Short mmCIF file of C-alpha atoms and ligand atoms in Angstrom, two decimals:
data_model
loop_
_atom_site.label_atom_id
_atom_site.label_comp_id
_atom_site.label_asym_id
_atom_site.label_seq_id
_atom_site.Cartn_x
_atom_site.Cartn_y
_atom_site.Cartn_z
CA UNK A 9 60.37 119.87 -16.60
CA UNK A 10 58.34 120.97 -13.97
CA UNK A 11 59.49 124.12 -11.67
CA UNK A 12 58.98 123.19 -8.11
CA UNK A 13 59.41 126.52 -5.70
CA UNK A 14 59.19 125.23 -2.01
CA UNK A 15 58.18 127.93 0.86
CA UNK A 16 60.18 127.15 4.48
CA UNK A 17 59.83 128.80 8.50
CA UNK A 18 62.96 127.35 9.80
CA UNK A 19 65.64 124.20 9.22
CA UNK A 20 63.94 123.32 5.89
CA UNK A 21 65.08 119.72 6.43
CA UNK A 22 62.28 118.53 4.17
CA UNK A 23 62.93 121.26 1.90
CA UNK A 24 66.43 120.00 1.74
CA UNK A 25 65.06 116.22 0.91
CA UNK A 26 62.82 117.75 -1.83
CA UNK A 27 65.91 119.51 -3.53
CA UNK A 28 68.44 116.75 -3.11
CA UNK A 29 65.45 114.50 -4.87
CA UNK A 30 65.06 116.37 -7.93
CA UNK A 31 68.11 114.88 -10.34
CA UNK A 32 68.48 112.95 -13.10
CA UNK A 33 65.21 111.60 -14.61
CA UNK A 34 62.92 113.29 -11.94
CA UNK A 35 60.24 115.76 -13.87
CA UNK A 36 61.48 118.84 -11.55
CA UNK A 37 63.59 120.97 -10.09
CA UNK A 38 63.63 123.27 -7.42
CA UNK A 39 63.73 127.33 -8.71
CA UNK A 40 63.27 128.75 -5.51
CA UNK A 41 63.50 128.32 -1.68
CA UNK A 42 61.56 130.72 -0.39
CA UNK A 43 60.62 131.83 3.79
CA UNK A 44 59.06 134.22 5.67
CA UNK A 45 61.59 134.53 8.54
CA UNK A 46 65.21 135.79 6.93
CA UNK A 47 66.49 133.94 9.62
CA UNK A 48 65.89 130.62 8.48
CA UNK A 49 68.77 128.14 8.81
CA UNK A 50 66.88 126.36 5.47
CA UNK A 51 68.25 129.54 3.58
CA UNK A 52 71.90 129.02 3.74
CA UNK A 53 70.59 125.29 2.91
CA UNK A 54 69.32 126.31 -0.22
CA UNK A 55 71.93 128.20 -1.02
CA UNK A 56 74.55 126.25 -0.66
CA UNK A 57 72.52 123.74 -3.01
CA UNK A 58 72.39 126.14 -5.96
CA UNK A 59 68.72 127.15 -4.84
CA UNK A 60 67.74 130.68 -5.39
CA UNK A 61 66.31 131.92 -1.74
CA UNK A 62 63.92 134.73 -1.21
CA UNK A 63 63.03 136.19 2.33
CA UNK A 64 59.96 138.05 3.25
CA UNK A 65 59.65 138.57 6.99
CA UNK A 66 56.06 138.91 7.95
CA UNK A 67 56.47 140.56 11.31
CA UNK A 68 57.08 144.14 9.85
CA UNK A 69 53.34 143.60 8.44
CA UNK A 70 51.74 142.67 11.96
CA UNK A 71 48.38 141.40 10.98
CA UNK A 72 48.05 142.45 7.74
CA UNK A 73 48.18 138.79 6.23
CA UNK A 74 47.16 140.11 2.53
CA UNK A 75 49.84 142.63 2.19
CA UNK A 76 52.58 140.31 4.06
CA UNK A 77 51.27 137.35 1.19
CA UNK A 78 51.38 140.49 -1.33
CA UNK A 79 55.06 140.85 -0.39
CA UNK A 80 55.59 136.77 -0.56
CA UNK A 81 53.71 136.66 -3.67
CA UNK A 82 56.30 138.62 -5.80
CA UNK A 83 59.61 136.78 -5.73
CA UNK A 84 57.38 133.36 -6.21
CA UNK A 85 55.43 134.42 -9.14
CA UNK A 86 59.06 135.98 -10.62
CA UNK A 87 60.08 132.30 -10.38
CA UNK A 88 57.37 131.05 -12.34
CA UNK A 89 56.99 127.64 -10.32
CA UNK A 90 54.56 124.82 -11.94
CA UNK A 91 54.26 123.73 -8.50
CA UNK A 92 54.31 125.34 -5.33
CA UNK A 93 55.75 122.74 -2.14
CA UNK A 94 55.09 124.20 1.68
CA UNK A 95 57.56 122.30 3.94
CA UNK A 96 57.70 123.58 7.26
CA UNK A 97 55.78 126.52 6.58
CA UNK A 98 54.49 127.75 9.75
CA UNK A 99 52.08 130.65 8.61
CA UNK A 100 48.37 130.31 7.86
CA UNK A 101 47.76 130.82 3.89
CA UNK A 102 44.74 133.26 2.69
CA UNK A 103 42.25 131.95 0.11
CA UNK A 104 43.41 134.89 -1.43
CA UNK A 105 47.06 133.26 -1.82
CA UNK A 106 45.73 129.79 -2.10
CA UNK A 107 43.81 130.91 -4.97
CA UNK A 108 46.84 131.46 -6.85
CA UNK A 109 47.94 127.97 -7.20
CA UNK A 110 44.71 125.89 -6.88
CA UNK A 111 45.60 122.35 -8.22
CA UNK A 112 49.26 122.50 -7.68
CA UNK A 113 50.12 123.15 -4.04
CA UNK A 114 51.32 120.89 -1.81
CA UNK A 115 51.65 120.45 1.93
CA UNK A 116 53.48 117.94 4.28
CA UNK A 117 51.71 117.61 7.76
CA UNK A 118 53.09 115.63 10.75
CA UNK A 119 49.32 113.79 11.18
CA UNK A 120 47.42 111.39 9.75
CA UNK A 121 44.87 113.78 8.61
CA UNK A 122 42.01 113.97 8.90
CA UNK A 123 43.27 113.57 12.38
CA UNK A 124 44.86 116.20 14.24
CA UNK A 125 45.01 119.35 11.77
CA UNK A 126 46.73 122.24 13.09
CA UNK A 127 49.48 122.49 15.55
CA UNK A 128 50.72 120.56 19.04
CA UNK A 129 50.06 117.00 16.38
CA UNK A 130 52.45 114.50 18.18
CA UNK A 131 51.20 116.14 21.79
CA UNK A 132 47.70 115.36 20.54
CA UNK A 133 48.15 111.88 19.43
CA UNK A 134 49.98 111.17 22.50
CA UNK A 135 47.34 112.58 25.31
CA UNK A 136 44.66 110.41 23.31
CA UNK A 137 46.68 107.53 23.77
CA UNK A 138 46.51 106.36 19.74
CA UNK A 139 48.65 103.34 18.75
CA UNK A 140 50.03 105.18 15.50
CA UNK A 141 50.94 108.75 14.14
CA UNK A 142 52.68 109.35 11.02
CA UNK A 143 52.33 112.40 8.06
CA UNK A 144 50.16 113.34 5.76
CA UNK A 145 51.23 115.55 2.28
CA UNK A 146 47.91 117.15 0.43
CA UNK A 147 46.99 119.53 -1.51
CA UNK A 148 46.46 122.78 -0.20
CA UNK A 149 43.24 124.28 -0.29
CA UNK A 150 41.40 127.29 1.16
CA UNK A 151 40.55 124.69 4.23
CA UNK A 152 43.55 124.75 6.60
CA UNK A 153 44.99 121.03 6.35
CA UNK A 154 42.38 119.56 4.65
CA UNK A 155 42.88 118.87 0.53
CA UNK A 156 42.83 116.12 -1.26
CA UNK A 157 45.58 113.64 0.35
CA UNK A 158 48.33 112.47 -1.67
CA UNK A 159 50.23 110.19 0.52
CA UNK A 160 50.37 109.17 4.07
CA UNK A 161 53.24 107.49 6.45
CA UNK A 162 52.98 105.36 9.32
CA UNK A 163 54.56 105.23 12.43
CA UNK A 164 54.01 103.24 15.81
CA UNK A 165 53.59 105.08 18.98
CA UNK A 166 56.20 102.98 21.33
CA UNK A 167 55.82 103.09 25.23
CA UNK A 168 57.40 106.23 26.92
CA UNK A 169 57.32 108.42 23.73
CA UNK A 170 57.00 111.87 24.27
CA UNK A 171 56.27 114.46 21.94
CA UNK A 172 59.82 115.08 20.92
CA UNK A 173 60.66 111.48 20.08
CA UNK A 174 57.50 110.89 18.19
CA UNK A 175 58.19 114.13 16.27
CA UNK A 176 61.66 112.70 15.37
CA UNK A 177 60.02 109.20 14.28
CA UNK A 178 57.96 110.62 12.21
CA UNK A 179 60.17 113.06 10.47
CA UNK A 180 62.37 110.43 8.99
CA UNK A 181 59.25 109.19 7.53
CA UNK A 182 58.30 112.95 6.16
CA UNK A 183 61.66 112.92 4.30
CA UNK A 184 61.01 109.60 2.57
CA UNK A 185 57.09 110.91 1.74
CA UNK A 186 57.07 113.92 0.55
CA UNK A 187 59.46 113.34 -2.11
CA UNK A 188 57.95 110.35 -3.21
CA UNK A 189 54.79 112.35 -3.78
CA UNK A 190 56.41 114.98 -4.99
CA UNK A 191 57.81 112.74 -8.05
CA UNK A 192 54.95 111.16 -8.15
CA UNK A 193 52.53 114.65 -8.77
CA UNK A 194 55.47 116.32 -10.95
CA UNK A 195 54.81 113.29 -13.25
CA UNK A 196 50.85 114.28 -13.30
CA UNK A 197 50.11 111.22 -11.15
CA UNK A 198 47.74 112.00 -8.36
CA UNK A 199 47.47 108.29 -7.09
CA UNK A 200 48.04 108.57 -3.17
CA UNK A 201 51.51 107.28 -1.62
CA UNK A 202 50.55 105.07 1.29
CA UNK A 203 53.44 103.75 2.64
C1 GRF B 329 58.00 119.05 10.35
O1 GRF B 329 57.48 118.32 11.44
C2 GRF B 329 56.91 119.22 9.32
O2 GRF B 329 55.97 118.16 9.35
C3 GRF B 329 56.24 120.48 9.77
O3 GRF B 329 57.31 121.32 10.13
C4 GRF B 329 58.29 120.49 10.80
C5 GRF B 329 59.69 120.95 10.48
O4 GRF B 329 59.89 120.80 9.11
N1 GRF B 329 55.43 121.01 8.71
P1 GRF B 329 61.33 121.19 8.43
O5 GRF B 329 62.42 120.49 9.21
O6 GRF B 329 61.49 122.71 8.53
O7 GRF B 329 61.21 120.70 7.03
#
């Protein structure tokens, strides 16, 4: 049985998928919901799923990312997670944190990488007038959204989308993907989910 810790910023409504996924014969389960605002609505999520939560706020560290990741680092590594699933995790990762879970980190995007990584996706897809968008979950390396990819969704772009009802289209998507992968990698299989 593989432990699966997930790290969320806010509503955690993938993180919620990812929990509510592992059951029965699935090869993990979730040890830990963890985020770095105490605010998070995901939290109370979590919690009310049987999920231990953890909270490390960054903003008391200011731009001290290593000792903020320091902080982060401690109530993951006490969960001893096999795997390590970012789901609307909205802070940039050091090398230095990275580092610690090489080969087993994962990372849902709302892009079809390699287009679009970073933020403002559906805005970007939109002003360039593409035909598609979708999401993309890799592996997370030291390169911000750019590991090996392990699945990808599909989505048209319809006339008079904005970025909001893009963003919506493709989320349903995200919370079919990433637990499909997320099997899919507990189980040691690496093939890529296209759907
Ligand atoms: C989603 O669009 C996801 O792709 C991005 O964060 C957004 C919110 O995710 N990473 P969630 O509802 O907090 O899971």
């Amino acid at each position: 049985m593989k432990r699966v810790a997930i790290l969320i910023s806010g509503s955690g409504s993938n993180m919620v998928k990812l929990v509510e996924s592992m059951t029965g014969d699935h090869p993990g389960r979730a040890v830990l919901v963890a985020s770095n605002d105490p605010e998070a609505s995901g939290l109370a999520k979590a919690a009310a799923m049987g999920v231990p939560t953890a909270a490390v706020s960054h903003r008391p560290f200011g731009r001290d990312r290593a000792a903020f990741e320091a902080a982060l680092l401690e109530p993951i590594l006490a969960a001893k997670p096999d795997i390590l699933c970012l789901a609307g995790f909205m802070r940039i990762l050091t090398p230095d944190f990275t580092r610690h879970f090489e080969g087993r980190m994962l990372n849902i995007h709302p892009s079809l990488l390699p287009k679009y990584p970073g933020l403002h996706t559906h805005a970007r897809a939109l002003e360039a007038g593409d035909a598609e968008a979708g999401c993309t979950v890799h592996e997370v390396t030291a390169e911000l959204d750019a590991g090996p990819i392990l699945g990808q969704a599909r989505v048209p772009v319809l006339m008079g989308d904005t970025a909001d009802t893009l963003a919506a289209r493709v989320l349903v998507e995200e919370h079919l993907l990433y637990p499909a992968v997320l099997r899919r990698y507990a189980a040691g299989d690496r093939t890529p989910v296209l759907a």
